[in-house]
Short mmCIF file of C-alpha atoms and ligand atoms in Angstrom, two decimals:
data_model
loop_
_atom_site.label_atom_id
_atom_site.label_comp_id
_atom_site.label_asym_id
_atom_site.label_seq_id
_atom_site.Cartn_x
_atom_site.Cartn_y
_atom_site.Cartn_z
CA MET A 17 122.58 -80.94 -151.27
CA SER A 18 120.71 -79.38 -148.36
CA ASP A 19 117.74 -78.71 -150.67
CA PHE A 20 117.74 -82.36 -151.57
CA ALA A 21 118.01 -83.38 -147.91
CA GLY A 22 115.17 -81.03 -146.98
CA GLU A 23 112.91 -82.34 -149.74
CA ARG A 24 113.64 -85.95 -148.90
CA ALA A 25 113.03 -85.29 -145.19
CA ARG A 26 109.70 -83.70 -146.07
CA ASP A 27 108.80 -86.84 -148.02
CA VAL A 28 109.78 -89.21 -145.25
CA ILE A 29 108.90 -87.43 -142.00
CA ARG A 30 105.19 -87.45 -141.08
CA ALA A 31 103.31 -84.16 -141.34
CA GLU A 32 102.37 -84.23 -137.61
CA ILE A 33 106.06 -84.22 -136.76
CA ARG A 34 107.10 -81.63 -139.36
CA GLN A 35 104.48 -79.28 -137.94
CA MET A 36 105.76 -79.63 -134.37
CA SER A 37 108.20 -77.15 -132.89
CA GLY A 38 111.12 -78.74 -131.06
CA TYR A 39 111.31 -78.66 -127.27
CA GLN A 40 113.13 -75.41 -126.42
CA VAL A 41 115.46 -75.54 -123.44
CA PRO A 42 117.27 -72.23 -122.79
CA ASP A 43 120.99 -72.42 -122.01
CA ALA A 44 121.22 -72.39 -118.22
CA ALA A 45 124.99 -71.85 -117.93
CA GLY A 46 125.68 -69.29 -115.21
CA MET A 47 121.99 -69.05 -114.31
CA ILE A 48 120.09 -69.62 -111.10
CA LYS A 49 118.18 -72.55 -112.58
CA LEU A 50 114.62 -72.69 -111.27
CA ASP A 51 112.78 -73.91 -114.37
CA ALA A 52 112.75 -77.71 -114.22
CA MET A 53 111.85 -78.81 -110.68
CA GLU A 54 115.31 -80.14 -109.99
CA ASN A 55 116.39 -80.74 -106.40
CA PRO A 56 119.17 -78.17 -105.79
CA TYR A 57 121.00 -80.47 -103.37
CA HIS A 58 123.44 -83.30 -103.92
CA PHE A 59 124.52 -86.08 -101.57
CA PRO A 60 126.96 -84.84 -98.91
CA PRO A 61 130.67 -85.19 -99.87
CA GLU A 62 131.34 -88.49 -98.06
CA LEU A 63 128.34 -90.15 -99.72
CA ARG A 64 129.36 -88.73 -103.09
CA ALA A 65 132.76 -90.33 -102.65
CA ARG A 66 131.14 -93.67 -101.82
CA LEU A 67 128.81 -93.35 -104.81
CA GLY A 68 131.88 -92.73 -106.96
CA GLU A 69 133.48 -95.95 -105.70
CA ARG A 70 130.27 -97.84 -106.32
CA LEU A 71 129.98 -96.56 -109.89
CA ALA A 72 133.66 -97.24 -110.59
CA ALA A 73 133.04 -100.91 -109.82
CA VAL A 74 130.16 -101.25 -112.30
CA ALA A 75 130.84 -103.51 -115.28
CA ILE A 76 130.18 -100.96 -118.01
CA ASN A 77 131.49 -103.41 -120.60
CA ARG A 78 128.42 -105.62 -119.96
CA TYR A 79 124.81 -105.12 -120.92
CA PRO A 80 122.44 -104.67 -117.99
CA VAL A 81 120.61 -107.78 -116.77
CA PRO A 82 117.28 -106.88 -118.38
CA THR A 83 115.05 -108.20 -115.59
CA TYR A 84 116.42 -105.57 -113.12
CA THR A 85 115.26 -107.91 -110.35
CA ALA A 86 117.26 -106.39 -107.48
CA LEU A 87 116.43 -102.77 -108.30
CA LYS A 88 112.74 -103.54 -108.77
CA ALA A 89 112.63 -105.41 -105.47
CA ALA A 90 114.35 -102.51 -103.69
CA ILE A 91 111.88 -100.02 -105.19
CA CYS A 92 108.90 -102.16 -104.17
CA GLU A 93 110.22 -102.57 -100.66
CA ARG A 94 111.45 -99.01 -100.00
CA LEU A 95 108.81 -97.03 -101.87
CA GLY A 96 105.63 -98.68 -100.67
CA VAL A 97 104.44 -100.82 -103.59
CA PRO A 98 101.75 -103.11 -102.12
CA ALA A 99 102.27 -106.88 -101.87
CA GLY A 100 101.19 -108.67 -105.04
CA PHE A 101 102.09 -105.67 -107.21
CA ASP A 102 105.33 -104.98 -109.06
CA VAL A 103 106.92 -102.23 -111.15
CA ILE A 104 108.17 -101.70 -114.68
CA LEU A 105 111.20 -99.40 -115.03
CA GLY A 106 111.57 -96.63 -117.56
CA ASN A 107 114.29 -94.30 -118.79
CA GLY A 108 112.51 -91.56 -116.87
CA SER A 109 108.75 -91.69 -116.54
CA ASP A 110 108.71 -89.99 -119.95
CA GLU A 111 109.56 -93.36 -121.45
CA LEU A 112 106.81 -95.08 -119.48
CA ILE A 113 104.28 -92.59 -120.85
CA THR A 114 105.46 -93.44 -124.36
CA LEU A 115 105.19 -97.18 -123.68
CA LEU A 116 101.67 -96.82 -122.33
CA THR A 117 100.57 -94.74 -125.30
CA VAL A 118 102.08 -97.09 -127.87
CA ALA A 119 100.57 -100.09 -126.08
CA ALA A 120 97.10 -98.52 -126.21
CA ALA A 121 97.33 -97.08 -129.74
CA ARG A 122 94.77 -99.21 -131.49
CA PRO A 123 92.79 -97.42 -134.26
CA GLY A 124 90.26 -95.07 -132.72
CA ALA A 125 91.90 -95.13 -129.27
CA SER A 126 91.91 -91.94 -127.21
CA ILE A 127 93.60 -90.54 -124.14
CA VAL A 128 91.86 -88.16 -121.73
CA ALA A 129 93.58 -85.88 -119.24
CA PRO A 130 92.64 -82.69 -117.44
CA VAL A 131 94.54 -79.70 -118.86
CA PRO A 132 96.77 -77.87 -118.31
CA ALA A 133 98.89 -80.92 -117.47
CA PHE A 134 102.29 -82.42 -118.11
CA VAL A 135 102.91 -81.95 -121.85
CA MET A 136 104.17 -85.50 -122.48
CA TYR A 137 100.66 -86.99 -122.18
CA GLU A 138 99.56 -85.07 -125.26
CA LEU A 139 102.90 -85.20 -127.06
CA SER A 140 103.21 -88.99 -126.78
CA ALA A 141 99.63 -89.34 -128.01
CA ARG A 142 100.32 -87.18 -131.03
CA LEU A 143 103.46 -89.14 -131.89
CA ALA A 144 101.51 -92.40 -131.77
CA SER A 145 98.54 -90.99 -133.74
CA VAL A 146 96.26 -91.42 -130.74
CA ARG A 147 93.55 -88.82 -130.15
CA PHE A 148 94.24 -86.69 -127.07
CA VAL A 149 91.26 -85.07 -125.38
CA GLY A 150 92.13 -82.44 -122.80
CA VAL A 151 89.41 -81.45 -120.33
CA ALA A 152 89.92 -77.94 -118.95
CA LEU A 153 90.35 -77.72 -115.19
CA ALA A 154 88.17 -75.35 -113.20
CA PRO A 155 89.71 -71.84 -112.83
CA ASP A 156 90.94 -72.79 -109.33
CA PHE A 157 92.68 -75.80 -111.01
CA SER A 158 90.46 -78.38 -109.33
CA LEU A 159 89.05 -81.17 -111.50
CA ASP A 160 85.94 -80.21 -113.46
CA LEU A 161 84.31 -83.50 -112.52
CA PRO A 162 81.12 -83.25 -114.65
CA ALA A 163 83.18 -82.32 -117.75
CA THR A 164 85.73 -85.06 -117.05
CA LEU A 165 83.07 -87.71 -116.54
CA ALA A 166 81.28 -86.53 -119.70
CA ALA A 167 84.53 -86.82 -121.71
CA ILE A 168 85.12 -90.32 -120.33
CA GLU A 169 81.57 -91.34 -121.23
CA ARG A 170 81.86 -89.86 -124.74
CA GLU A 171 85.43 -90.92 -125.59
CA ARG A 172 85.69 -94.26 -123.75
CA PRO A 173 89.44 -93.50 -123.44
CA ALA A 174 92.06 -96.23 -123.28
CA LEU A 175 94.04 -94.13 -120.80
CA VAL A 176 93.28 -91.35 -118.35
CA TYR A 177 96.18 -89.43 -116.81
CA LEU A 178 95.89 -87.58 -113.51
CA GLY A 179 98.86 -85.68 -112.09
CA TYR A 180 98.87 -86.01 -108.31
CA PRO A 181 99.96 -83.26 -107.69
CA ASN A 182 99.42 -81.78 -111.13
CA ASN A 183 102.19 -80.05 -113.08
CA PRO A 184 102.20 -77.06 -113.73
CA THR A 185 99.48 -76.12 -111.24
CA GLY A 186 100.96 -77.82 -108.16
CA ASN A 187 97.68 -78.87 -106.55
CA LEU A 188 96.39 -82.28 -105.49
CA TYR A 189 93.00 -83.16 -106.94
CA ASP A 190 90.30 -84.06 -104.48
CA ASP A 191 90.46 -87.79 -103.67
CA ALA A 192 86.70 -88.29 -104.00
CA ALA A 193 86.81 -86.70 -107.49
CA ILE A 194 89.70 -88.98 -108.49
CA GLU A 195 87.80 -91.98 -107.21
CA ALA A 196 84.78 -90.99 -109.33
CA VAL A 197 87.04 -90.77 -112.39
CA VAL A 198 88.62 -94.14 -111.61
CA ARG A 199 85.21 -95.77 -111.19
CA ALA A 200 83.95 -94.29 -114.48
CA ALA A 201 87.02 -95.04 -116.62
CA PRO A 202 86.60 -97.97 -119.03
CA GLY A 203 90.38 -98.26 -119.62
CA ALA A 204 93.38 -97.65 -117.38
CA VAL A 205 93.84 -94.68 -115.05
CA VAL A 206 97.44 -93.57 -114.57
CA ILE A 207 98.07 -91.52 -111.45
CA ASP A 208 101.29 -89.59 -112.10
CA GLU A 209 103.00 -89.07 -108.76
CA ALA A 210 106.18 -87.34 -109.97
CA TYR A 211 105.93 -84.92 -107.01
CA GLN A 212 104.98 -87.45 -104.34
CA PRO A 213 108.00 -86.59 -102.11
CA PHE A 214 106.65 -83.06 -101.75
CA ALA A 215 102.96 -83.90 -101.44
CA GLN A 216 103.23 -86.80 -99.02
CA ALA A 217 99.98 -88.10 -100.45
CA SER A 218 99.69 -91.12 -102.70
CA TRP A 219 97.32 -93.54 -104.36
CA MET A 220 99.93 -96.32 -104.21
CA SER A 221 98.28 -98.06 -101.24
CA ARG A 222 94.95 -98.09 -103.11
CA LEU A 223 96.26 -100.20 -106.02
CA PRO A 224 94.59 -103.35 -104.65
CA GLU A 225 91.16 -101.68 -104.76
CA PHE A 226 91.15 -101.07 -108.52
CA GLY A 227 92.48 -103.49 -111.13
CA HIS A 228 92.78 -100.71 -113.73
CA LEU A 229 94.74 -98.26 -111.57
CA LEU A 230 98.43 -97.66 -112.40
CA VAL A 231 100.71 -95.47 -110.27
CA MET A 232 103.65 -93.82 -112.00
CA ARG A 233 106.57 -92.15 -110.26
CA THR A 234 110.05 -90.89 -111.01
CA VAL A 235 113.19 -90.28 -108.99
CA SER A 236 113.81 -87.08 -110.98
CA LYS A 237 112.15 -84.55 -108.71
CA LEU A 238 113.43 -86.34 -105.58
CA GLY A 239 116.99 -85.44 -106.56
CA LEU A 240 118.10 -87.80 -109.32
CA ALA A 241 116.90 -86.13 -112.51
CA GLY A 242 120.22 -86.83 -114.20
CA ILE A 243 120.09 -90.60 -113.92
CA ARG A 244 116.73 -90.90 -115.77
CA LEU A 245 114.68 -93.46 -113.86
CA GLY A 246 110.93 -93.79 -113.62
CA TYR A 247 108.74 -96.64 -112.41
CA LEU A 248 105.15 -97.67 -112.88
CA ALA A 249 103.43 -99.81 -110.27
CA ALA A 250 100.53 -102.00 -111.37
CA ALA A 251 99.00 -105.45 -111.19
CA PRO A 252 101.13 -108.18 -112.85
CA ALA A 253 98.61 -108.56 -115.72
CA TRP A 254 99.41 -105.01 -116.88
CA LEU A 255 103.16 -105.31 -116.40
CA GLU A 256 103.33 -108.58 -118.31
CA GLN A 257 101.98 -106.79 -121.40
CA LEU A 258 103.95 -103.56 -120.98
CA GLU A 259 107.21 -105.50 -120.55
CA LYS A 260 106.85 -106.62 -124.18
CA LEU A 261 107.24 -103.02 -125.35
CA ARG A 262 110.05 -102.04 -123.04
CA PRO A 263 113.47 -101.86 -124.75
CA PRO A 264 115.32 -104.64 -122.89
CA TYR A 265 118.24 -102.48 -121.72
CA ASN A 266 116.38 -99.19 -121.23
CA VAL A 267 117.90 -98.60 -117.78
CA ASN A 268 121.68 -98.43 -118.02
CA VAL A 269 124.03 -100.04 -115.51
CA LEU A 270 125.21 -96.71 -114.05
CA THR A 271 121.63 -95.63 -113.43
CA GLU A 272 120.85 -99.01 -111.91
CA SER A 273 123.79 -98.77 -109.53
CA ALA A 274 123.19 -95.12 -108.62
CA ALA A 275 119.51 -95.85 -107.94
CA MET A 276 120.40 -98.76 -105.63
CA PHE A 277 122.78 -96.48 -103.78
CA ALA A 278 120.14 -93.76 -103.50
CA LEU A 279 117.60 -96.22 -102.10
CA GLU A 280 120.12 -97.23 -99.43
CA HIS A 281 120.35 -93.55 -98.48
CA LEU A 282 116.74 -92.58 -98.98
CA ASP A 283 116.75 -90.81 -95.61
CA VAL A 284 119.12 -88.17 -97.04
CA LEU A 285 116.80 -87.49 -99.98
CA GLU A 286 113.77 -87.44 -97.70
CA ARG A 287 115.40 -84.82 -95.48
CA GLN A 288 116.11 -82.72 -98.56
CA ALA A 289 112.46 -83.04 -99.62
CA ALA A 290 111.33 -81.92 -96.16
CA GLN A 291 113.62 -78.90 -96.41
CA LEU A 292 112.19 -78.07 -99.86
CA ARG A 293 108.60 -78.38 -98.56
CA ALA A 294 109.36 -75.89 -95.78
CA ASP A 295 111.16 -73.57 -98.20
CA ARG A 296 108.26 -73.82 -100.66
CA ASP A 297 105.85 -72.57 -98.03
CA ALA A 298 108.21 -69.75 -97.03
CA LEU A 299 108.65 -68.81 -100.70
CA ALA A 300 104.88 -68.69 -101.24
CA VAL A 301 104.52 -66.27 -98.31
CA ARG A 302 107.31 -64.04 -99.66
CA LEU A 303 105.81 -63.98 -103.16
CA ALA A 304 102.34 -63.15 -101.86
CA ALA A 305 103.84 -60.25 -99.90
CA LEU A 306 105.17 -58.66 -103.12
CA GLY A 307 101.71 -57.32 -104.03
CA GLY A 308 100.29 -57.84 -107.51
CA VAL A 309 101.32 -61.51 -107.42
CA GLU A 310 98.70 -64.22 -107.13
CA VAL A 311 100.22 -67.33 -105.56
CA PHE A 312 98.58 -70.72 -106.06
CA ALA A 313 98.82 -73.24 -103.23
CA SER A 314 101.33 -75.96 -104.12
CA GLN A 315 101.98 -79.49 -102.90
CA ALA A 316 104.97 -79.86 -105.24
CA ASN A 317 108.52 -78.44 -105.32
CA PHE A 318 107.44 -75.45 -107.38
CA VAL A 319 105.11 -72.50 -106.96
CA LEU A 320 102.82 -71.23 -109.72
CA ILE A 321 102.18 -67.49 -109.72
CA ARG A 322 100.09 -65.11 -111.81
CA VAL A 323 101.45 -61.62 -112.36
CA ALA A 324 100.65 -58.93 -114.93
CA GLY A 325 103.18 -58.84 -117.78
CA ALA A 326 104.53 -62.31 -116.91
CA ALA A 327 106.25 -62.82 -120.29
CA ALA A 328 108.17 -59.54 -119.97
CA LEU A 329 109.03 -60.35 -116.34
CA TRP A 330 110.34 -63.75 -117.47
CA ARG A 331 112.76 -61.97 -119.85
CA ALA A 332 113.73 -59.48 -117.15
CA LEU A 333 114.48 -62.38 -114.78
CA LEU A 334 116.60 -63.99 -117.49
CA GLU A 335 118.60 -60.77 -117.81
CA ARG A 336 119.12 -60.97 -114.05
CA LYS A 337 120.44 -64.54 -114.50
CA VAL A 338 117.36 -66.24 -113.05
CA LEU A 339 115.76 -68.92 -115.21
CA VAL A 340 112.14 -69.83 -114.43
CA LYS A 341 109.40 -71.28 -116.64
CA ASP A 342 106.94 -69.08 -118.50
CA VAL A 343 103.84 -71.26 -118.80
CA GLY A 344 101.56 -68.40 -119.88
CA ARG A 345 101.00 -69.69 -123.41
CA MET A 346 100.49 -73.33 -122.43
CA HIS A 347 96.76 -72.95 -121.78
CA PRO A 348 94.28 -70.06 -121.40
CA LEU A 349 93.87 -70.92 -117.69
CA LEU A 350 97.59 -70.15 -117.25
CA ALA A 351 97.56 -66.68 -118.80
CA ASP A 352 100.30 -64.56 -117.17
CA CYS A 353 101.55 -67.48 -115.08
CA LEU A 354 105.14 -68.34 -114.19
CA ARG A 355 106.24 -71.62 -112.64
CA LEU A 356 109.01 -71.20 -110.09
CA THR A 357 110.98 -74.21 -108.90
CA VAL A 358 111.92 -74.19 -105.21
CA GLY A 359 115.71 -73.98 -104.94
CA THR A 360 118.04 -73.36 -102.01
CA PRO A 361 117.03 -70.55 -99.62
CA GLN A 362 119.71 -68.37 -101.26
CA GLU A 363 118.39 -69.10 -104.76
CA ASN A 364 114.82 -68.45 -103.68
CA ALA A 365 115.80 -65.13 -102.10
CA ALA A 366 117.72 -64.10 -105.23
CA MET A 367 114.74 -65.03 -107.39
CA VAL A 368 112.28 -63.05 -105.26
CA ALA A 369 114.64 -60.05 -105.23
CA ALA A 370 115.04 -60.21 -109.02
CA LEU A 371 111.28 -60.46 -109.46
CA GLU A 372 110.70 -57.52 -107.14
CA GLN A 373 113.24 -55.41 -109.08
CA ALA A 374 111.79 -56.45 -112.44
CA MET A 375 108.27 -55.58 -111.27
CA ALA A 376 109.43 -52.20 -110.00
CA ALA A 377 111.16 -51.50 -113.33
CA ALA A 378 108.03 -52.56 -115.26
CA ARG A 379 105.92 -50.29 -113.07
CA ARG A 380 108.14 -47.32 -114.02
CA VAL A 381 107.64 -48.07 -117.73
CA HIS A 382 103.97 -49.14 -117.66
CA PRO A 383 102.40 -47.58 -114.55
CA ILE A 384 98.85 -48.15 -115.79
CA GLN A 385 99.24 -51.83 -116.62
CA VAL A 386 100.48 -52.72 -113.15
CA SER A 387 97.82 -50.77 -111.29
CA ASP A 388 95.22 -52.56 -113.46
CA ALA A 389 96.73 -55.91 -112.54
CA ARG A 390 96.28 -55.17 -108.84
CA LYS A 391 92.55 -54.98 -109.40
CA ALA A 392 92.46 -58.25 -111.35
CA PRO A 393 90.98 -61.24 -109.49
C1 PLP B 428 108.86 -84.22 -114.45
C2 PLP B 428 107.61 -84.98 -114.66
C3 PLP B 428 107.62 -86.26 -115.22
C4 PLP B 428 108.81 -86.83 -115.94
O1 PLP B 428 109.79 -87.24 -115.16
P1 PLP B 428 111.06 -88.01 -115.74
O2 PLP B 428 111.08 -89.24 -114.93
O3 PLP B 428 112.18 -87.09 -115.46
O4 PLP B 428 110.88 -88.31 -117.19
C5 PLP B 428 106.44 -86.97 -115.27
N1 PLP B 428 105.29 -86.43 -114.86
C6 PLP B 428 105.24 -85.20 -114.35
C7 PLP B 428 103.93 -84.66 -113.91
C8 PLP B 428 106.39 -84.43 -114.25
O5 PLP B 428 106.31 -83.18 -113.79
#
C-alpha cells in the first residue's frame, strides 16, 4: 500500500518538488524562542480582554466580505500609503510573494534578488517554474551595484526583490543604489519592508515617483505574526491585475477584526518596537564585548553575528534551551553566522549568557580553533 502510494506520488508530484527538503521548524516548546523575529510582547491585559470581546462578536459563520474595504482603508490611512495608491492584502506577505510570482510566470520570465535574502523569493520562483537569479551581496552585505545592474540588463527580470532592511543580514541598502536599481529595472521592483517598524526608513512615500515600484509589508514582525496579514502597496493598475489572482477570502474574519483592533492601538505596538530597537542596540554591544564574535549592524529586530564553530554553538544553545537561527549554510557569505532575534531584556541576557558559556566550553575542547577565529577578519 505505502509502496503504491509512494510510486504514485512520484508519478504525480513534479521533480522540482520531490527534490526539495521540507521547511524544518524545530519544536520550540519550553525554549527561549529567538529564531523567527517574533515580537516577544503582547497587548497589555486590559487590551487583550477588549480584543477578546471584539473577536467574540465576529460572525465566524459568515465568509469575509472579500473587498476588505474598511481594513484596507485603515491600513492606507494609518500606515502611510500615499494618496492615489491602495493595497492588496495577503495571508502573510508570503502569500503576496506567491501571487506576484505566479502573476509574472510567463515562459522565460525571471526574478532577480540580491542574496542572501528572504528564502521565499527563490522558493516561490521555483514552485512556479520561474528562473531565480541571485546576485551575491558585497562581503559587508551592501548591494553589489555593478553586478546587480549587469544581472538586470542580462536577465530583463519581471520582478526584482529588495529587502529593506534585508533578512538575514539586517542592513538597509543605500538609497542611491536602490534608486539606480529601480531606474534600471524593466519590470516591477518590490521593496520588502517586513522590518520597517525597526528601521524607521521606508520607500512608501516614494511610490508616486515610480510607476513600477511596489512596497510590501507585514504585521508579523510588528507583533502580530500569528494572525497572518501582509499588504502590498502599489498603483491601482498593478492591484487591479493582482486582485484577479488573490483567493477571494484569503484574509479570515478573525484576522480582519484583530488587525482593525491593532490599528486602533498602533501606539502600543510602536512603543514595543521602540523598546526592541533600544534592546537591539544594547544586545549588539553585549555580543561584541564577548570577544571572538563579529556583530553586524542591524536596522531590524534581530542581530546577525559571525562566530567560529557557529553550527556547534547553535546546538549548544539548543541544549541550554535557547533557540536561534543557524544561517551558516544559507549562503557562502553567511559562513559561521547565527541570526539572533531580539527578545525581552531577560531573554536577551539569557541568550548572551548561554552563548558565553557555550563558547567557553568549546574553547576548552578546541582551544586552537577559537584562538584562530579571533584572528579572522
Ligand atoms: C518575515 C518576512 C516576511 C514574511 O512575513 P509574513 O507576513 O509573516 O509572511 C517577508 N519578508 C521578509 C524579509 C521577512 O523577513
